[in-house]
Amino acid sequence: MKVNKNSSRLGEEAIIPLLLKLSIPAIIGMAVQALYNVVDSIYIGHLSTEALSALSLAFPIQMVLIAVGVGTGVGANSLISRLLGKGEEHKANNVAEHVVFTAIIYGIITAIIGIFFADDLIRIFTSSPNLIDMGTRYIRIIMIGSVAMFVPMIFNNILRGEGNTFIPMLTMLIGAVINMILDPLMIFGIGFFPSFGVEGAAYATVISRIISGTFITRIILSDKNQIQLKLEDFNFDLGIIKELYQVGFPAMVMQILASIMMAGMNVIVASYDTTAIAVVGIYFRLQSFVFMPVFGLGQGFMPIVGYNYGHNNPKRMKKTIISGMSIGFIFTMVGFIIFQLFPEGLIRLFNGNQELLEIGSTALRRISLAFPVIGISLIGATTFQSIGKGFPSLLLALLRQIVLLLPVMYWLGELYGLSALWFAFPVAEGVSFIILVFWLVSTLKDYFAKMREDNVGEMVNVSNNS
């Protein structure tokens, strides 16, 4: 039997060095992914502000696809790390086998929907013929090639579940760097490449994902990992799917809520100015620079907390949670400072249109007032997922992104106009942060109390047996 080096260190090594060791590769990978998202939009923005608006309308559909991949991946990461903490390595392997087939099935279903219904999906958000045309041409290619997105996204989390964050970082780097190279070539028609316009961005994305997906597939099927896949012995087990989505489904719905949130924002701001739609798209690209590193931190944070939860080590869990929240706070505070000091410069990266600069600068300053608490909130949500409790994270996301944000945004816009509706972000984040703190403290307090009772009970039994 293999020596369980990756998982044993989750319960033994010094917490902050281990957290950084596991997180830094994911943070680098996420940061490069965020850079790709921004560069992609910068190139499209230089085509026209209308092209940028078309991508903003397609983005909620992409976010739904990402939600499926993220939800399945988070469920796999959490379940595999907890199983390894309990010493159930065979079942962890079986979970990974289920995840492989799930990724392929999702890709096939999404491709079929893209072929037949891409234009109907874009029509949900706009009646502009030009925006419908550009948005449809872009999202159809993305959806047809979606299996190339699901494979690296989901497979990376199999390795993260065993504490390997280096290979997932390489996978993301490969995809993002190739994408950034191909984007200008295929959008503008440089060299022997034809000029595809917005379709070029989609082709570049799919090609880069195929290459990164091929890389991670070769790694995941090798015999050098703790998780060993034996696909020829695969037997479907509905119980594993249920366990996987106890955490994965809430994480998936949380991402879908983000898509609904962006779609709702597009509808609200479009009633004031179509340029504001482009501002929404720019904000979501830029905020990924702030939040992606926190998500990367969460990838290293989750296996440590999950393993020690399965290993009944509350003291180590508590130290990891405090360390994770502190680092998350630092990340988002840096983002807050940048958005407050340089909003116009950030908007100008995409397009120098004066109206875009005025609306965008106001939006970035007011939205970023929420950043100081978001880092802590994201790690708090990841803590729930790490211990197998995905629904608190889901309910908090529903409260923050839908129940509070959209109504408050609409109300502020109706009363005070476009420039005021951006304050809905700090209002929604502040209220949900307070609720998260009370809920998480209560949940962990109950768990720690139970662990103390169990430990006392074991000591009594040992004493009686003696």
XYZ file of C-alpha atoms in Angstrom:
466
model
C 0.000 0.000 0.000
C 1.227 3.514 -0.838
C 2.586 5.739 1.903
C 0.035 8.471 2.405
C 2.505 11.372 2.277
C 0.207 14.025 0.858
C -2.662 13.453 3.251
C -0.529 12.805 6.373
C 1.087 16.232 6.091
C -2.383 17.800 6.189
C -2.544 16.743 9.834
C 1.090 17.263 10.840
C 2.936 20.155 9.187
C 2.977 23.709 10.594
C -0.293 25.326 9.513
C 0.674 28.659 7.930
C 3.629 27.251 5.912
C 1.446 24.314 4.831
C -1.476 26.596 3.943
C 0.812 28.801 1.866
C 2.508 25.780 0.294
C -0.839 24.369 -0.819
C -2.398 27.726 -1.692
C 0.356 29.545 -3.569
C 0.202 27.269 -6.642
C -3.593 27.683 -6.724
C -3.298 31.454 -6.143
C -0.824 31.750 -9.021
C -3.083 29.664 -11.238
C -6.158 31.703 -10.298
C -4.285 34.991 -10.772
C -3.210 33.962 -14.255
C -6.796 32.891 -14.974
C -7.980 36.323 -13.817
C -5.350 37.942 -16.050
C -6.672 35.928 -18.987
C -10.247 37.079 -18.254
C -9.145 40.709 -18.269
C -6.872 40.445 -21.326
C -9.637 38.646 -23.242
C -12.038 41.527 -22.525
C -9.412 44.180 -23.293
C -8.982 42.783 -26.807
C -12.746 42.608 -27.303
C -13.108 46.142 -25.901
C -10.780 47.404 -28.620
C -13.173 46.024 -31.221
C -16.022 48.190 -29.854
C -17.964 48.933 -26.681
C -20.861 47.044 -28.303
C -18.707 43.911 -28.614
C -17.785 44.284 -24.949
C -21.484 44.551 -24.059
C -22.204 41.393 -26.091
C -19.597 39.492 -24.069
C -21.131 40.840 -20.863
C -24.496 39.426 -21.939
C -22.921 36.028 -22.706
C -20.979 35.967 -19.440
C -23.900 34.825 -17.228
C -24.283 31.748 -19.453
C -20.577 30.996 -19.080
C -20.961 31.416 -15.335
C -23.635 28.702 -15.304
C -21.223 26.337 -17.060
C -18.476 27.299 -14.615
C -20.954 26.679 -11.787
C -21.459 23.080 -12.887
C -17.707 22.516 -13.010
C -16.957 24.339 -9.766
C -19.780 22.595 -7.884
C -18.691 19.138 -8.994
C -15.044 19.981 -8.332
C -15.641 21.426 -4.863
C -17.753 18.386 -3.963
C -14.956 16.070 -5.127
C -12.260 18.055 -3.297
C -14.198 18.085 -0.018
C -15.307 14.438 -0.155
C -11.918 13.051 -1.214
C -10.034 14.987 1.500
C -12.495 13.842 4.195
C -12.295 10.207 3.036
C -8.497 10.315 3.073
C -8.656 11.789 6.589
C -10.694 8.738 7.634
C -8.312 6.353 5.867
C -10.894 5.293 3.257
C -8.582 5.465 0.253
C -10.467 2.907 -1.873
C -13.682 4.923 -1.659
C -11.770 8.126 -2.479
C -10.559 6.440 -5.674
C -14.130 5.464 -6.486
C -15.279 9.074 -6.028
C -12.654 10.217 -8.538
C -13.867 7.633 -11.081
C -17.421 8.955 -10.782
C -16.160 12.504 -11.269
C -14.391 11.589 -14.531
C -17.570 10.256 -16.119
C -19.616 13.158 -14.750
C -17.332 15.699 -16.492
C -17.770 13.970 -19.853
C -21.568 13.742 -19.516
C -21.859 17.435 -18.636
C -19.792 18.352 -21.688
C -22.003 16.354 -24.067
C -25.241 17.820 -22.671
C -23.922 21.401 -22.840
C -22.740 20.961 -26.449
C -26.212 19.799 -27.532
C -27.852 22.798 -25.830
C -25.337 25.147 -27.465
C -25.971 23.816 -30.957
C -29.743 24.214 -30.811
C -30.499 26.935 -28.245
C -27.573 29.418 -28.046
C -29.509 32.267 -29.685
C -32.532 31.701 -27.438
C -30.300 32.011 -24.380
C -28.869 35.371 -25.509
C -32.359 36.681 -26.353
C -33.255 36.356 -22.664
C -31.012 39.347 -21.917
C -31.481 41.690 -24.888
C -33.632 42.506 -27.911
C -30.804 44.223 -29.838
C -30.219 42.268 -33.097
C -26.518 43.135 -33.185
C -25.902 42.113 -29.581
C -27.880 38.896 -30.107
C -25.806 38.069 -33.197
C -22.402 38.679 -31.567
C -23.374 37.057 -28.266
C -24.779 33.965 -29.992
C -21.726 33.460 -32.202
C -19.479 33.650 -29.136
C -21.415 31.481 -26.666
C -22.285 28.722 -29.198
C -18.587 27.968 -29.720
C -17.942 28.021 -25.957
C -20.807 25.592 -25.293
C -19.907 23.172 -28.093
C -16.378 22.976 -26.685
C -17.470 22.845 -23.049
C -16.160 19.332 -22.370
C -12.722 20.951 -22.707
C -13.701 23.256 -19.820
C -15.244 20.633 -17.538
C -12.328 18.199 -17.781
C -9.492 20.424 -16.446
C -11.740 22.240 -13.967
C -13.113 19.068 -12.375
C -9.999 16.895 -12.704
C -7.891 19.554 -10.942
C -10.027 19.121 -7.836
C -9.347 15.384 -7.688
C -5.675 16.210 -7.131
C -6.472 19.079 -4.757
C -8.446 16.654 -2.603
C -5.247 14.706 -1.919
C -3.307 17.912 -1.197
C -1.672 18.317 -4.638
C -2.112 21.915 -5.772
C 0.988 22.177 -7.985
C -0.323 20.205 -10.977
C -3.654 22.099 -10.982
C -1.618 25.327 -11.050
C 0.316 24.102 -14.100
C -2.933 23.114 -15.801
C -4.393 26.594 -15.301
C -1.144 28.263 -16.388
C -1.000 26.229 -19.590
C -4.592 27.081 -20.497
C -4.397 30.760 -19.608
C -1.050 31.478 -21.297
C -2.049 29.723 -24.542
C -5.359 31.599 -24.465
C -3.664 34.973 -24.086
C -1.339 34.172 -26.993
C -4.144 33.022 -29.292
C -6.620 35.812 -28.429
C -5.126 38.689 -30.477
C -4.127 36.343 -33.299
C -7.650 34.994 -33.758
C -9.647 38.126 -32.863
C -7.771 40.558 -35.155
C -6.383 38.125 -37.757
C -2.648 38.466 -37.148
C -0.225 36.458 -39.296
C -1.832 33.539 -41.120
C -4.876 33.594 -38.807
C -8.138 34.944 -40.257
C -9.930 37.758 -38.397
C -12.751 36.091 -36.435
C -13.750 39.026 -34.190
C -15.685 37.937 -31.093
C -15.683 34.357 -32.383
C -11.881 34.429 -32.266
C -11.997 34.872 -28.490
C -14.233 31.793 -28.231
C -12.008 29.678 -30.502
C -8.918 30.690 -28.515
C -10.652 29.699 -25.265
C -11.697 26.250 -26.513
C -8.316 25.440 -28.075
C -6.424 26.416 -24.917
C -8.768 24.313 -22.792
C -8.300 21.290 -25.031
C -4.537 21.525 -24.545
C -4.715 22.017 -20.752
C -7.374 19.287 -20.503
C -5.126 16.839 -22.354
C -2.305 17.629 -19.919
C -4.344 17.056 -16.742
C -5.955 13.903 -18.169
C -2.539 12.315 -18.733
C -1.558 13.197 -15.161
C -4.784 11.949 -13.589
C -4.563 8.585 -15.395
C -0.944 7.975 -14.356
C 0.047 5.756 -11.420
C 2.035 8.509 -9.668
C -0.874 9.956 -7.688
C -2.296 8.864 -4.373
C -5.715 8.710 -6.029
C -5.639 5.785 -8.459
C -8.229 5.587 -11.250
C -9.223 2.169 -12.573
C -11.896 3.112 -15.067
C -12.218 -0.438 -16.384
C -13.537 -1.494 -12.941
C -15.965 1.426 -12.648
C -19.392 0.638 -11.190
C -21.910 3.427 -10.828
C -22.951 4.099 -7.216
C -25.772 6.581 -6.634
C -24.695 6.908 -2.986
C -21.368 8.435 -4.067
C -23.157 10.951 -6.292
C -25.354 11.944 -3.341
C -22.331 12.408 -1.072
C -20.503 14.337 -3.788
C -23.330 16.824 -4.240
C -24.098 17.315 -0.550
C -21.336 19.889 -0.797
C -21.099 20.166 -4.582
C -24.725 21.056 -5.299
C -24.825 24.051 -2.925
C -21.488 25.228 -4.378
C -22.940 24.817 -7.880
C -26.084 26.757 -7.016
C -23.933 29.470 -5.413
C -22.161 29.961 -8.733
C -25.465 29.928 -10.618
C -26.707 32.615 -8.258
C -23.723 34.702 -9.368
C -24.906 34.228 -12.952
C -28.454 35.271 -12.033
C -27.025 38.233 -10.149
C -25.055 39.439 -13.173
C -27.995 38.884 -15.519
C -30.239 40.837 -13.143
C -27.676 43.637 -12.919
C -27.502 43.822 -16.718
C -31.275 44.201 -16.914
C -31.363 46.881 -14.180
C -28.510 49.035 -15.511
C -29.623 48.668 -19.158
C -32.735 50.681 -18.318
C -30.449 53.664 -17.557
C -27.677 53.364 -20.143
C -26.443 50.527 -22.403
C -22.856 51.613 -21.669
C -23.495 50.547 -18.078
C -23.815 46.946 -19.344
C -20.178 47.140 -20.455
C -19.289 48.559 -17.008
C -20.851 45.519 -15.328
C -18.777 43.232 -17.549
C -15.597 45.191 -16.832
C -16.227 45.095 -13.087
C -16.680 41.328 -13.044
C -13.445 40.871 -14.980
C -11.499 43.213 -12.700
C -12.921 41.842 -9.454
C -11.582 38.419 -10.428
C -8.094 39.831 -9.731
C -9.210 40.463 -6.156
C -11.308 37.346 -5.521
C -9.451 34.705 -7.554
C -6.473 34.719 -5.146
C -8.929 34.176 -2.279
C -10.473 31.263 -4.201
C -6.934 29.940 -4.697
C -6.339 30.277 -0.962
C -9.544 28.297 -0.454
C -8.185 25.448 -2.608
C -5.299 25.007 -0.172
C -7.482 25.734 2.857
C -10.191 23.156 2.098
C -8.136 19.917 2.202
C -6.455 20.952 5.476
C -9.744 21.723 7.222
C -11.506 18.738 5.624
C -8.759 16.299 6.582
C -8.570 17.484 10.196
C -12.358 17.485 10.449
C -12.376 13.847 9.326
C -9.426 13.176 11.662
C -11.192 14.802 14.657
C -8.577 17.478 15.246
C -10.547 20.652 16.179
C -7.528 22.556 17.508
C -5.759 22.350 14.166
C -8.987 23.236 12.355
C -9.394 26.401 14.433
C -5.850 27.585 13.711
C -6.306 26.950 9.985
C -9.579 28.894 9.882
C -8.102 31.921 11.653
C -5.037 31.889 9.392
C -7.141 31.526 6.234
C -9.477 34.382 7.146
C -6.573 36.675 7.991
C -4.859 36.083 4.642
C -8.178 36.435 2.776
C -8.751 39.804 4.466
C -5.317 41.039 3.345
C -6.008 40.062 -0.276
C -9.311 41.912 -0.515
C -8.007 44.959 1.365
C -5.314 45.355 -1.288
C -8.067 45.207 -3.917
C -10.078 47.822 -2.030
C -7.137 50.246 -2.010
C -6.445 49.786 -5.750
C -10.097 50.221 -6.762
C -10.416 53.351 -4.642
C -7.222 54.997 -5.902
C -7.094 54.038 -9.594
C -10.632 53.374 -10.918
C -10.284 55.483 -14.063
C -6.996 53.838 -15.010
C -8.561 50.396 -14.626
C -11.497 51.295 -16.889
C -9.198 52.900 -19.466
C -7.491 49.523 -19.981
C -10.602 48.378 -21.831
C -11.774 51.484 -23.670
C -11.240 55.243 -23.410
C -14.863 56.205 -24.094
C -15.631 59.188 -21.815
C -19.062 57.966 -20.777
C -17.616 54.549 -19.951
C -14.911 56.198 -17.824
C -17.403 58.314 -15.857
C -19.886 55.514 -15.125
C -17.147 52.938 -14.537
C -15.050 55.009 -12.113
C -18.069 55.718 -9.920
C -19.108 52.055 -10.016
C -15.677 50.692 -9.040
C -15.260 53.075 -6.099
C -18.698 52.352 -4.659
C -18.794 48.602 -5.246
C -15.327 48.097 -3.732
C -16.501 49.480 -0.386
C -17.629 45.866 0.185
C -14.172 44.351 -0.389
C -12.782 44.461 3.187
C -15.339 41.906 4.455
C -15.553 39.745 1.322
C -12.218 37.982 1.902
C -13.370 36.776 5.327
C -16.801 35.844 3.957
C -15.338 33.708 1.157
C -13.133 31.729 3.544
C -16.093 31.386 5.927
C -18.157 29.863 3.112
C -15.253 27.543 2.235
C -15.125 26.439 5.892
C -18.719 25.229 5.701
C -17.912 23.340 2.488
C -14.771 21.812 4.023
C -16.744 20.144 6.806
C -19.403 18.813 4.463
C -22.011 21.512 5.170
C -22.664 23.158 1.845
C -26.145 24.549 2.458
C -25.173 27.381 4.843
C -22.875 28.689 2.100
C -25.708 28.373 -0.397
C -28.238 30.209 1.750
C -25.794 33.006 2.494
C -24.988 33.387 -1.205
C -28.711 33.482 -2.006
C -29.189 36.201 0.597
C -26.203 38.245 -0.551
C -26.520 37.998 -4.327
C -30.263 37.790 -4.927
C -32.453 38.557 -1.899
C -30.499 41.664 -0.879
C -28.406 42.873 -3.812
C -30.865 43.045 -6.710
C -33.838 44.577 -4.833
C -31.591 47.135 -3.100
C -29.923 47.963 -6.429
C -33.291 48.458 -8.118
C -34.616 50.551 -5.209
C -31.534 52.798 -5.051
C -31.653 53.294 -8.810
C -35.328 54.233 -8.754
C -34.814 56.732 -5.922
C -31.412 58.247 -6.709
C -30.372 57.167 -10.226
C -27.611 55.093 -11.821
C -24.717 56.461 -9.781
C -26.357 55.426 -6.484
C -27.349 51.845 -7.291
C -23.754 50.614 -6.964
C -24.012 51.111 -3.167
C -26.173 47.955 -3.128
C -22.965 45.879 -3.070
C -21.588 47.055 0.312
C -25.108 46.940 1.807
C -25.675 43.316 0.724
C -22.168 42.165 1.678
C -22.269 43.865 5.082
C -25.577 42.305 6.147
C -24.653 38.808 4.917
C -21.222 39.058 6.613
C -22.818 39.645 10.020
C -25.106 36.632 9.550
C -22.202 34.431 8.383
C -20.117 35.269 11.453
C -22.879 34.278 13.879
C -23.780 31.115 11.928
C -20.198 29.893 11.515
C -19.273 30.554 15.153
C -22.368 28.657 16.305
C -21.657 25.692 14.021
C -18.010 25.397 15.030
C -18.805 25.857 18.716
C -21.192 22.883 18.581
C -18.600 20.766 16.765
C -15.766 21.640 19.168
C -18.014 20.936 22.166
C -18.904 17.503 20.742
C -15.216 16.710 20.196
C -14.441 17.581 23.835
C -17.257 15.318 25.020
C -16.032 12.472 22.816
C -12.471 12.875 24.079
C -13.639 12.839 27.708
C -15.703 9.735 26.981
C -12.695 7.945 25.470
C -10.559 8.799 28.520
C -13.232 7.406 30.860
C -13.452 4.193 28.823
C -9.681 3.769 28.879
C -9.666 4.349 32.631
C -12.441 1.808 33.226
C -10.754 -0.792 31.035
C -7.548 -0.315 32.987
